[in-house]
Amino acid sequence: MKRKLRMGMVGGGNDAFIGAVHRIAAFMDGKIELVCGAFSIDPQISKQSGEDLFVAPERVYLNYEEMIEKESLLPEGERMDFVTIVTPNFLHFAPAKLALEKGFDVVVEKPMTVSVEEAKELQETVERTGRTLCLTHTYSGYPMVKQAKAMVKEGHFGKIRKIVVEYPQGWLSRLTEREGNAGAAWRADPKRSGKSLVMGDIGTHAAHLAEYVSGLKIQELCADLTTFVEGRLLDDDGSVLLRFENGAKGVLMASQISAGEENAVRIRIYGEKGGLEWANEDPNNLIIKMLDQPRQLYRTGNAYAAPYTLSSFATHNTRVPAGHPEGLLESFANIYRNFAATVTAKREGQIPTAEQQDFPTVYDGVRGMAFIDTVVKNNEGTEKWTKFVL
Ligand code: NAD
């Protein structure tokens, strides 16, 4: 395929937050172009957004149903190749399902759906149609996160014993949803957000990061959810004890009332021989702590000599020479670049490389929904540990 992949968007209009980040990420490597959209719940805003983005007026649609239907009737040489879905949580499933059924690939925001049942239905649809679904767990796109994963996998730290993952934010420390903040309003509304505010919004990122870097699956958990802000309809803070499949133990903290915090995602993993630490607010550094050795600092973009050579997964996802900061936008772009390479390879009848296939998929989406369900079930029930059931 000697052309760019053609992208359509559901959501992401001038009234949205993350849609613009998706466009920056999608366009960064010159492999993707925007051709159509149903950009907003408000047709006027959708129209204006399309104009601002130089999308042909006849391809700015009133709603996602019209977009997917009309695009599917266009000639192969014109129609969109995939849909990016960046709507509130309750509006991920229906457009994703329809797009897959009509032959389009999908990029969808997390949490993938608002229930395990919907998530499993999307999994079945992906498997039946053979299409590709990419879930944007942003933090898994960083080169030093990939380096951490590679070092755990090659046994650098020995058997993993302890995983500590945190995602504190402070922006919901007040009743922000009643202060005219549309993003906070739908997030705090159980009908549009799902069963848990804090776990749906940021806890799934933390759970995914823990499983991604450690390569281990959560098996059971014990959770404590709290609504600190009076008048709020959903939880805004959570602490979860985790048990992983190899006997490793974990602690997950996700909180939106950690006053003063920004997006302080951090993960620490400890094995028999040593551990690692990575933080979103300092993403080009990976700290390695080995027993009886001075600390080491791995940095993005270096051509270290053996045995310190950076993994092919880290270098594949690095764009600029060492010392030039790469951040969230590049991490997001890595997810898009790998997704686009995989879609293109599949369409050409080729098998994508392991590096190209390294992005979150429908299976991560199902685990994310099962994580939310298990946390809520355990928090509401009386049993100490609840099995993570898929
Ligand atoms: P937002 O409220 O800022 O924007 C939502 C957009 O969806 C708006 O443009 C709105 O008009 C549009 N919309 C709503 N209903 C629609 C419909 N029926 N058809 C078309 N458009 C419709 O929300 P946001 O903060 O951009 O979040 C969107 C999604 O992205 C959420 O699922 C959220 O969890 C996720 N998100 C992920 C990250 C990340 O780090 N990966 C960060 C922020 C948000």
GROMACS .gro file of C-alpha atoms and ligand atoms in nm:
model
  434
    1MET     CA    1   0.000   0.000   0.000
    2LYS     CA    2   0.187   0.304  -0.122
    3ARG     CA    3  -0.039   0.559   0.043
    4LYS     CA    4  -0.138   0.699   0.380
    5LEU     CA    5  -0.402   0.522   0.586
    6ARG     CA    6  -0.728   0.718   0.585
    7MET     CA    7  -0.870   0.798   0.926
    8GLY     CA    8  -1.224   0.893   1.032
    9MET     CA    9  -1.308   1.027   1.376
   10VAL     CA   10  -1.603   0.985   1.610
   11GLY     CA   11  -1.577   1.265   1.866
   12GLY     CA   12  -1.269   1.483   1.897
   13GLY     CA   13  -1.433   1.807   1.782
   14ASN     CA   14  -1.360   2.159   1.898
   15ASP     CA   15  -1.549   2.077   2.218
   16ALA     CA   16  -1.318   1.785   2.311
   17PHE     CA   17  -0.993   1.723   2.493
   18ILE     CA   18  -0.818   1.405   2.375
   19GLY     CA   19  -0.924   1.411   2.009
   20ALA     CA   20  -0.662   1.674   1.921
   21VAL     CA   21  -0.392   1.464   2.090
   22HIS     CA   22  -0.498   1.168   1.874
   23ARG     CA   23  -0.461   1.377   1.560
   24ILE     CA   24  -0.112   1.497   1.656
   25ALA     CA   25  -0.013   1.138   1.732
   26ALA     CA   26  -0.170   0.995   1.418
   27PHE     CA   27  -0.007   1.254   1.189
   28MET     CA   28   0.339   1.256   1.350
   29ASP     CA   29   0.493   0.996   1.119
   30GLY     CA   30   0.318   1.098   0.796
   31LYS     CA   31   0.149   0.760   0.755
   32ILE     CA   32  -0.210   0.867   0.833
   33GLU     CA   33  -0.446   1.136   0.703
   34LEU     CA   34  -0.786   1.253   0.831
   35VAL     CA   35  -1.061   1.217   0.570
   36CYS     CA   36  -1.390   1.228   0.759
   37GLY     CA   37  -1.560   1.259   1.094
   38ALA     CA   38  -1.867   1.286   1.312
   39PHE     CA   39  -1.669   1.510   1.543
   40SER     CA   40  -1.922   1.610   1.804
   41ILE     CA   41  -2.260   1.537   1.959
   42ASP     CA   42  -2.347   1.890   1.844
   43PRO     CA   43  -2.382   1.898   1.460
   44GLN     CA   44  -2.281   2.267   1.446
   45ILE     CA   45  -1.959   2.199   1.638
   46SER     CA   46  -1.895   1.893   1.421
   47LYS     CA   47  -1.936   2.103   1.107
   48GLN     CA   48  -1.709   2.379   1.235
   49SER     CA   49  -1.448   2.125   1.351
   50GLY     CA   50  -1.447   1.963   1.008
   51GLU     CA   51  -1.395   2.304   0.847
   52ASP     CA   52  -1.111   2.388   1.085
   53LEU     CA   53  -0.947   2.054   1.005
   54PHE     CA   54  -0.989   2.100   0.627
   55VAL     CA   55  -1.211   1.793   0.595
   56ALA     CA   56  -1.431   1.796   0.280
   57PRO     CA   57  -1.776   1.921   0.390
   58GLU     CA   58  -1.955   1.620   0.236
   59ARG     CA   59  -1.750   1.395   0.462
   60VAL     CA   60  -1.841   1.568   0.787
   61TYR     CA   61  -2.134   1.356   0.904
   62LEU     CA   62  -2.426   1.416   1.138
   63ASN     CA   63  -2.356   1.104   1.342
   64TYR     CA   64  -2.131   0.798   1.346
   65GLU     CA   65  -2.400   0.568   1.198
   66GLU     CA   66  -2.424   0.788   0.889
   67MET     CA   67  -2.046   0.815   0.866
   68ILE     CA   68  -1.977   0.443   0.884
   69GLU     CA   69  -2.262   0.357   0.646
   70LYS     CA   70  -2.177   0.621   0.383
   71GLU     CA   71  -1.802   0.559   0.399
   72SER     CA   72  -1.857   0.187   0.348
   73LEU     CA   73  -2.036   0.268   0.019
   74LEU     CA   74  -1.746   0.477  -0.120
   75PRO     CA   75  -1.501   0.320  -0.366
   76GLU     CA   76  -1.203   0.139  -0.208
   77GLY     CA   77  -0.968   0.412  -0.328
   78GLU     CA   78  -1.154   0.680  -0.131
   79ARG     CA   79  -1.318   0.541   0.178
   80MET     CA   80  -1.165   0.563   0.523
   81ASP     CA   81  -0.951   0.272   0.640
   82PHE     CA   82  -1.008   0.302   1.012
   83VAL     CA   83  -1.212   0.491   1.274
   84THR     CA   84  -1.075   0.659   1.583
   85ILE     CA   85  -1.336   0.669   1.862
   86VAL     CA   86  -1.277   0.941   2.122
   87THR     CA   87  -1.621   0.984   2.276
   88PRO     CA   88  -1.725   0.945   2.642
   89ASN     CA   89  -1.692   0.584   2.767
   90PHE     CA   90  -2.054   0.476   2.707
   91LEU     CA   91  -2.019   0.568   2.339
   92HIS     CA   92  -1.721   0.344   2.252
   93PHE     CA   93  -1.892   0.009   2.201
   94ALA     CA   94  -2.161   0.088   1.943
   95PRO     CA   95  -1.941   0.276   1.691
   96ALA     CA   96  -1.656   0.025   1.739
   97LYS     CA   97  -1.884  -0.271   1.675
   98LEU     CA   98  -2.050  -0.110   1.371
   99ALA     CA   99  -1.714  -0.009   1.222
  100LEU     CA  100  -1.567  -0.359   1.262
  101GLU     CA  101  -1.879  -0.517   1.109
  102LYS     CA  102  -1.852  -0.283   0.809
  103GLY     CA  103  -1.491  -0.380   0.746
  104PHE     CA  104  -1.306  -0.094   0.915
  105ASP     CA  105  -1.019  -0.118   1.162
  106VAL     CA  106  -1.061   0.069   1.490
  107VAL     CA  107  -0.864   0.282   1.735
  108VAL     CA  108  -1.064   0.330   2.053
  109GLU     CA  109  -1.004   0.507   2.380
  110LYS     CA  110  -0.996   0.334   2.716
  111PRO     CA  111  -1.189   0.205   2.898
  112MET     CA  112  -1.284   0.006   2.588
  113THR     CA  113  -1.654  -0.022   2.686
  114VAL     CA  114  -1.869   0.014   2.998
  115SER     CA  115  -1.916  -0.358   3.067
  116VAL     CA  116  -1.734  -0.690   3.036
  117GLU     CA  117  -2.020  -0.819   2.819
  118GLU     CA  118  -1.970  -0.541   2.563
  119ALA     CA  119  -1.593  -0.593   2.575
  120LYS     CA  120  -1.629  -0.964   2.506
  121GLU     CA  121  -1.864  -0.890   2.219
  122LEU     CA  122  -1.601  -0.664   2.065
  123GLN     CA  123  -1.342  -0.940   2.111
  124GLU     CA  124  -1.571  -1.185   1.930
  125THR     CA  125  -1.627  -0.929   1.652
  126VAL     CA  126  -1.254  -0.867   1.608
  127GLU     CA  127  -1.185  -1.241   1.592
  128ARG     CA  128  -1.468  -1.306   1.344
  129THR     CA  129  -1.395  -1.012   1.112
  130GLY     CA  130  -1.015  -1.036   1.130
  131ARG     CA  131  -0.996  -0.659   1.175
  132THR     CA  132  -0.750  -0.480   1.404
  133LEU     CA  133  -0.857  -0.296   1.718
  134CYS     CA  134  -0.608  -0.071   1.896
  135LEU     CA  135  -0.674   0.055   2.251
  136THR     CA  136  -0.488   0.372   2.348
  137HIS     CA  137  -0.322   0.289   2.680
  138THR     CA  138  -0.091   0.587   2.640
  139TYR     CA  139   0.182   0.500   2.889
  140SER     CA  140   0.273   0.171   2.720
  141GLY     CA  141   0.410   0.364   2.421
  142TYR     CA  142   0.716   0.513   2.594
  143PRO     CA  143   1.060   0.378   2.496
  144MET     CA  144   1.174   0.340   2.856
  145VAL     CA  145   0.856   0.151   2.948
  146LYS     CA  146   0.936  -0.086   2.663
  147GLN     CA  147   1.295  -0.115   2.788
  148ALA     CA  148   1.163  -0.200   3.135
  149LYS     CA  149   0.937  -0.469   2.988
  150ALA     CA  150   1.225  -0.616   2.786
  151MET     CA  151   1.453  -0.631   3.091
  152VAL     CA  152   1.188  -0.806   3.301
  153LYS     CA  153   1.126  -1.051   3.016
  154GLU     CA  154   1.494  -1.139   2.973
  155GLY     CA  155   1.513  -1.219   3.348
  156HIS     CA  156   1.737  -0.929   3.445
  157PHE     CA  157   1.569  -0.899   3.785
  158GLY     CA  158   1.506  -1.270   3.844
  159LYS     CA  159   1.160  -1.392   3.943
  160ILE     CA  160   0.927  -1.096   3.999
  161ARG     CA  161   0.798  -1.060   4.353
  162LYS     CA  162   0.647  -0.713   4.392
  163ILE     CA  163   0.472  -0.465   4.160
  164VAL     CA  164   0.374  -0.118   4.282
  165VAL     CA  165   0.185   0.103   4.038
  166GLU     CA  166   0.037   0.447   4.108
  167TYR     CA  167  -0.175   0.696   3.918
  168PRO     CA  168  -0.254   0.999   4.137
  169GLN     CA  169  -0.424   1.310   3.997
  170GLY     CA  170  -0.570   1.605   4.185
  171TRP     CA  171  -0.810   1.762   3.934
  172LEU     CA  172  -1.127   1.614   4.090
  173SER     CA  173  -1.047   1.733   4.444
  174ARG     CA  174  -1.350   1.963   4.419
  175LEU     CA  175  -1.693   1.905   4.265
  176THR     CA  176  -1.546   1.991   3.924
  177GLU     CA  177  -1.837   1.823   3.744
  178ARG     CA  178  -2.072   2.098   3.869
  179GLU     CA  179  -1.838   2.379   3.762
  180GLY     CA  180  -1.915   2.368   3.390
  181ASN     CA  181  -1.640   2.118   3.307
  182ALA     CA  182  -1.803   1.892   3.043
  183GLY     CA  183  -1.526   1.630   3.065
  184ALA     CA  184  -1.570   1.601   3.442
  185ALA     CA  185  -1.951   1.599   3.406
  186TRP     CA  186  -1.973   1.283   3.193
  187ARG     CA  187  -1.688   1.114   3.385
  188ALA     CA  188  -1.879   1.154   3.712
  189ASP     CA  189  -2.208   1.035   3.564
  190PRO     CA  190  -2.254   0.655   3.609
  191LYS     CA  191  -2.466   0.637   3.291
  192ARG     CA  192  -2.191   0.780   3.071
  193SER     CA  193  -1.876   0.677   3.259
  194GLY     CA  194  -1.938   0.320   3.379
  195LYS     CA  195  -1.930   0.151   3.718
  196SER     CA  196  -1.626   0.332   3.853
  197LEU     CA  197  -1.498   0.683   3.786
  198VAL     CA  198  -1.144   0.646   3.915
  199MET     CA  199  -1.085   0.295   3.785
  200GLY     CA  200  -1.238   0.363   3.443
  201ASP     CA  201  -1.060   0.692   3.395
  202ILE     CA  202  -0.711   0.610   3.524
  203GLY     CA  203  -0.709   0.278   3.715
  204THR     CA  204  -0.723   0.081   3.389
  205HIS     CA  205  -0.410   0.266   3.270
  206ALA     CA  206  -0.230   0.158   3.589
  207ALA     CA  207  -0.351  -0.203   3.570
  208HIS     CA  208  -0.251  -0.224   3.204
  209LEU     CA  209   0.093  -0.078   3.277
  210ALA     CA  210   0.151  -0.331   3.558
  211GLU     CA  211   0.058  -0.626   3.337
  212TYR     CA  212   0.240  -0.487   3.033
  213VAL     CA  213   0.574  -0.424   3.200
  214SER     CA  214   0.573  -0.730   3.426
  215GLY     CA  215   0.431  -0.966   3.161
  216LEU     CA  216   0.220  -1.112   3.444
  217LYS     CA  217  -0.158  -1.125   3.466
  218ILE     CA  218  -0.358  -1.013   3.771
  219GLN     CA  219  -0.538  -1.316   3.920
  220GLU     CA  220  -0.722  -1.179   4.221
  221LEU     CA  221  -0.757  -0.855   4.409
  222CYS     CA  222  -0.881  -0.680   4.721
  223ALA     CA  223  -1.011  -0.325   4.669
  224ASP     CA  224  -1.112  -0.018   4.866
  225LEU     CA  225  -1.300   0.255   4.675
  226THR     CA  226  -1.400   0.588   4.826
  227THR     CA  227  -1.599   0.893   4.721
  228PHE     CA  228  -1.428   1.176   4.904
  229VAL     CA  229  -1.599   1.472   4.741
  230GLU     CA  230  -1.947   1.528   4.877
  231GLY     CA  231  -2.222   1.521   4.613
  232ARG     CA  232  -2.020   1.309   4.368
  233LEU     CA  233  -2.205   1.008   4.226
  234LEU     CA  234  -1.905   0.781   4.171
  235ASP     CA  235  -1.577   0.697   4.349
  236ASP     CA  236  -1.279   0.930   4.318
  237ASP     CA  237  -1.010   0.727   4.498
  238GLY     CA  238  -0.905   0.363   4.505
  239SER     CA  239  -0.645   0.135   4.662
  240VAL     CA  240  -0.613  -0.222   4.536
  241LEU     CA  241  -0.401  -0.515   4.653
  242LEU     CA  242  -0.311  -0.743   4.363
  243ARG     CA  243  -0.209  -1.107   4.332
  244PHE     CA  244  -0.036  -1.198   4.006
  245GLU     CA  245  -0.015  -1.533   3.831
  246ASN     CA  246   0.341  -1.626   3.938
  247GLY     CA  247   0.282  -1.553   4.305
  248ALA     CA  248   0.398  -1.190   4.276
  249LYS     CA  249   0.209  -0.940   4.492
  250GLY     CA  250   0.113  -0.589   4.392
  251VAL     CA  251  -0.032  -0.260   4.506
  252LEU     CA  252  -0.228  -0.031   4.273
  253MET     CA  253  -0.328   0.321   4.371
  254ALA     CA  254  -0.552   0.532   4.146
  255SER     CA  255  -0.675   0.860   4.284
  256GLN     CA  256  -0.827   1.179   4.146
  257ILE     CA  257  -0.838   1.363   4.479
  258SER     CA  258  -0.461   1.357   4.534
  259ALA     CA  259  -0.464   1.736   4.559
  260GLY     CA  260  -0.182   1.902   4.372
  261GLU     CA  261  -0.084   1.599   4.166
  262GLU     CA  262  -0.087   1.622   3.786
  263ASN     CA  263  -0.043   1.289   3.602
  264ALA     CA  264   0.205   1.124   3.837
  265VAL     CA  265   0.197   0.773   3.691
  266ARG     CA  266   0.477   0.564   3.841
  267ILE     CA  267   0.566   0.197   3.841
  268ARG     CA  268   0.817   0.003   4.049
  269ILE     CA  269   0.885  -0.366   3.999
  270TYR     CA  270   1.110  -0.580   4.219
  271GLY     CA  271   1.248  -0.928   4.146
  272GLU     CA  272   1.485  -1.157   4.337
  273LYS     CA  273   1.793  -0.973   4.205
  274GLY     CA  274   1.685  -0.613   4.171
  275GLY     CA  275   1.418  -0.373   4.057
  276LEU     CA  276   1.317  -0.090   3.826
  277GLU     CA  277   1.139   0.241   3.851
  278TRP     CA  278   0.975   0.452   3.578
  279ALA     CA  279   0.768   0.770   3.611
  280ASN     CA  280   0.554   0.952   3.352
  281GLU     CA  281   0.673   1.290   3.473
  282ASP     CA  282   1.034   1.191   3.393
  283PRO     CA  283   0.973   0.952   3.103
  284ASN     CA  284   1.313   0.940   2.935
  285ASN     CA  285   1.473   0.787   3.246
  286LEU     CA  286   1.454   0.427   3.363
  287ILE     CA  287   1.612   0.367   3.703
  288ILE     CA  288   1.759   0.023   3.762
  289LYS     CA  289   1.834  -0.084   4.119
  290MET     CA  290   2.027  -0.410   4.154
  291LEU     CA  291   2.122  -0.576   4.482
  292ASP     CA  292   2.476  -0.486   4.590
  293GLN     CA  293   2.532  -0.249   4.294
  294PRO     CA  294   2.519   0.127   4.251
  295ARG     CA  295   2.202   0.254   4.083
  296GLN     CA  296   2.196   0.274   3.704
  297LEU     CA  297   2.012   0.518   3.483
  298TYR     CA  298   1.903   0.407   3.137
  299ARG     CA  299   1.813   0.698   2.907
  300THR     CA  300   1.613   0.705   2.586
  301GLY     CA  301   1.801   0.714   2.257
  302ASN     CA  302   2.148   0.598   2.365
  303ALA     CA  303   2.359   0.346   2.176
  304TYR     CA  304   2.489   0.174   2.490
  305ALA     CA  305   2.747  -0.104   2.448
  306ALA     CA  306   2.662  -0.463   2.549
  307PRO     CA  307   2.543  -0.574   2.799
  308TYR     CA  308   2.358  -0.241   2.837
  309THR     CA  309   2.226  -0.224   2.478
  310LEU     CA  310   1.869  -0.090   2.465
  311SER     CA  311   1.610  -0.340   2.341
  312SER     CA  312   1.483  -0.329   1.983
  313PHE     CA  313   1.139  -0.239   2.127
  314ALA     CA  314   1.285   0.072   2.294
  315THR     CA  315   1.483   0.187   1.990
  316HIS     CA  316   1.198   0.113   1.745
  317ASN     CA  317   0.985   0.356   1.950
  318THR     CA  318   1.243   0.635   1.976
  319ARG     CA  319   1.252   0.924   1.729
  320VAL     CA  320   1.521   1.172   1.832
  321PRO     CA  321   1.883   1.143   1.954
  322ALA     CA  322   1.956   1.109   2.325
  323GLY     CA  323   1.902   1.420   2.533
  324HIS     CA  324   1.619   1.560   2.324
  325PRO     CA  325   1.306   1.506   2.532
  326GLU     CA  326   1.035   1.278   2.400
  327GLY     CA  327   0.705   1.273   2.582
  328LEU     CA  328   0.337   1.189   2.584
  329LEU     CA  329   0.274   1.291   2.223
  330GLU     CA  330   0.552   1.067   2.094
  331SER     CA  331   0.435   0.782   2.316
  332PHE     CA  332   0.084   0.821   2.174
  333ALA     CA  333   0.232   0.840   1.822
  334ASN     CA  334   0.417   0.512   1.880
  335ILE     CA  335   0.083   0.342   1.940
  336TYR     CA  336  -0.054   0.487   1.613
  337ARG     CA  337   0.261   0.406   1.415
  338ASN     CA  338   0.262   0.043   1.528
  339PHE     CA  339  -0.112   0.012   1.465
  340ALA     CA  340  -0.074   0.161   1.114
  341ALA     CA  341   0.220  -0.067   1.032
  342THR     CA  342   0.024  -0.371   1.149
  343VAL     CA  343  -0.287  -0.277   0.950
  344THR     CA  344  -0.077  -0.212   0.638
  345ALA     CA  345   0.119  -0.537   0.672
  346LYS     CA  346  -0.200  -0.738   0.719
  347ARG     CA  347  -0.356  -0.579   0.410
  348GLU     CA  348  -0.045  -0.663   0.209
  349GLY     CA  349  -0.063  -1.024   0.323
  350GLN     CA  350   0.253  -0.988   0.536
  351ILE     CA  351   0.306  -1.077   0.899
  352PRO     CA  352   0.379  -0.763   1.104
  353THR     CA  353   0.699  -0.773   1.313
  354ALA     CA  354   0.679  -0.819   1.690
  355GLU     CA  355   0.772  -0.451   1.729
  356GLN     CA  356   0.490  -0.344   1.495
  357GLN     CA  357   0.238  -0.559   1.683
  358ASP     CA  358   0.338  -0.399   2.012
  359PHE     CA  359   0.028  -0.193   2.092
  360PRO     CA  360  -0.271  -0.258   2.324
  361THR     CA  361  -0.551  -0.458   2.164
  362VAL     CA  362  -0.904  -0.581   2.224
  363TYR     CA  363  -0.767  -0.841   2.468
  364ASP     CA  364  -0.625  -0.563   2.688
  365GLY     CA  365  -0.965  -0.395   2.663
  366VAL     CA  366  -1.142  -0.704   2.793
  367ARG     CA  367  -0.894  -0.732   3.081
  368GLY     CA  368  -0.945  -0.362   3.160
  369MET     CA  369  -1.320  -0.408   3.189
  370ALA     CA  370  -1.278  -0.723   3.398
  371PHE     CA  371  -1.043  -0.525   3.624
  372ILE     CA  372  -1.307  -0.254   3.683
  373ASP     CA  373  -1.580  -0.513   3.746
  374THR     CA  374  -1.366  -0.712   3.988
  375VAL     CA  375  -1.261  -0.401   4.182
  376VAL     CA  376  -1.623  -0.282   4.215
  377LYS     CA  377  -1.746  -0.631   4.308
  378ASN     CA  378  -1.480  -0.675   4.575
  379ASN     CA  379  -1.536  -0.326   4.715
  380GLU     CA  380  -1.910  -0.384   4.746
  381GLY     CA  381  -1.887  -0.741   4.879
  382THR     CA  382  -1.759  -0.897   5.197
  383GLU     CA  383  -1.503  -1.144   5.064
  384LYS     CA  384  -1.137  -1.056   5.116
  385TRP     CA  385  -1.010  -1.164   4.774
  386THR     CA  386  -1.208  -1.167   4.450
  387LYS     CA  387  -1.094  -1.374   4.154
  388PHE     CA  388  -1.034  -1.185   3.832
  389VAL     CA  389  -1.291  -1.356   3.609
  390LEU     CA  390  -1.288  -1.313   3.233
  391NAD     P1  391  -1.445   1.518   2.604
  391NAD     O1  392  -1.571   1.531   2.681
  391NAD     O2  393  -1.346   1.627   2.610
  391NAD     O3  394  -1.481   1.496   2.448
  391NAD     C1  395  -1.579   1.404   2.406
  391NAD     C2  396  -1.610   1.429   2.258
  391NAD     O4  397  -1.702   1.331   2.213
  391NAD     C3  398  -1.673   1.566   2.229
  391NAD     O5  399  -1.624   1.614   2.106
  391NAD     C4  400  -1.821   1.531   2.216
  391NAD     O6  401  -1.898   1.625   2.142
  391NAD     C5  402  -1.806   1.401   2.142
  391NAD     N1  403  -1.928   1.318   2.139
  391NAD     C6  404  -2.009   1.286   2.242
  391NAD     N2  405  -2.108   1.209   2.194
  391NAD     C7  406  -2.088   1.192   2.060
  391NAD     C8  407  -2.157   1.125   1.957
  391NAD     N3  408  -2.269   1.054   1.980
  391NAD     N4  409  -2.106   1.131   1.831
  391NAD     C9  410  -1.996   1.200   1.804
  391NAD     N5  411  -1.926   1.267   1.900
  391NAD    C10  412  -1.973   1.263   2.026
  391NAD     O7  413  -1.381   1.378   2.647
  391NAD     P2  414  -1.226   1.340   2.640
  391NAD     O8  415  -1.157   1.386   2.763
  391NAD     O9  416  -1.170   1.379   2.508
  391NAD    O10  417  -1.236   1.181   2.654
  391NAD    C11  418  -1.283   1.100   2.547
  391NAD    C12  419  -1.239   0.956   2.573
  391NAD    O11  420  -1.098   0.951   2.579
  391NAD    C13  421  -1.287   0.897   2.706
  391NAD    O12  422  -1.322   0.763   2.688
  391NAD    C14  423  -1.166   0.908   2.799
  391NAD    O13  424  -1.162   0.807   2.897
  391NAD    C15  425  -1.052   0.892   2.701
  391NAD     N6  426  -0.928   0.960   2.740
  391NAD    C16  427  -0.812   0.890   2.735
  391NAD    C17  428  -0.691   0.949   2.766
  391NAD    C18  429  -0.563   0.871   2.754
  391NAD    O14  430  -0.465   0.906   2.818
  391NAD     N7  431  -0.558   0.769   2.674
  391NAD    C19  432  -0.690   1.083   2.809
  391NAD    C20  433  -0.811   1.152   2.812
  391NAD    C21  434  -0.929   1.091   2.778
   0.00000   0.00000   0.00000
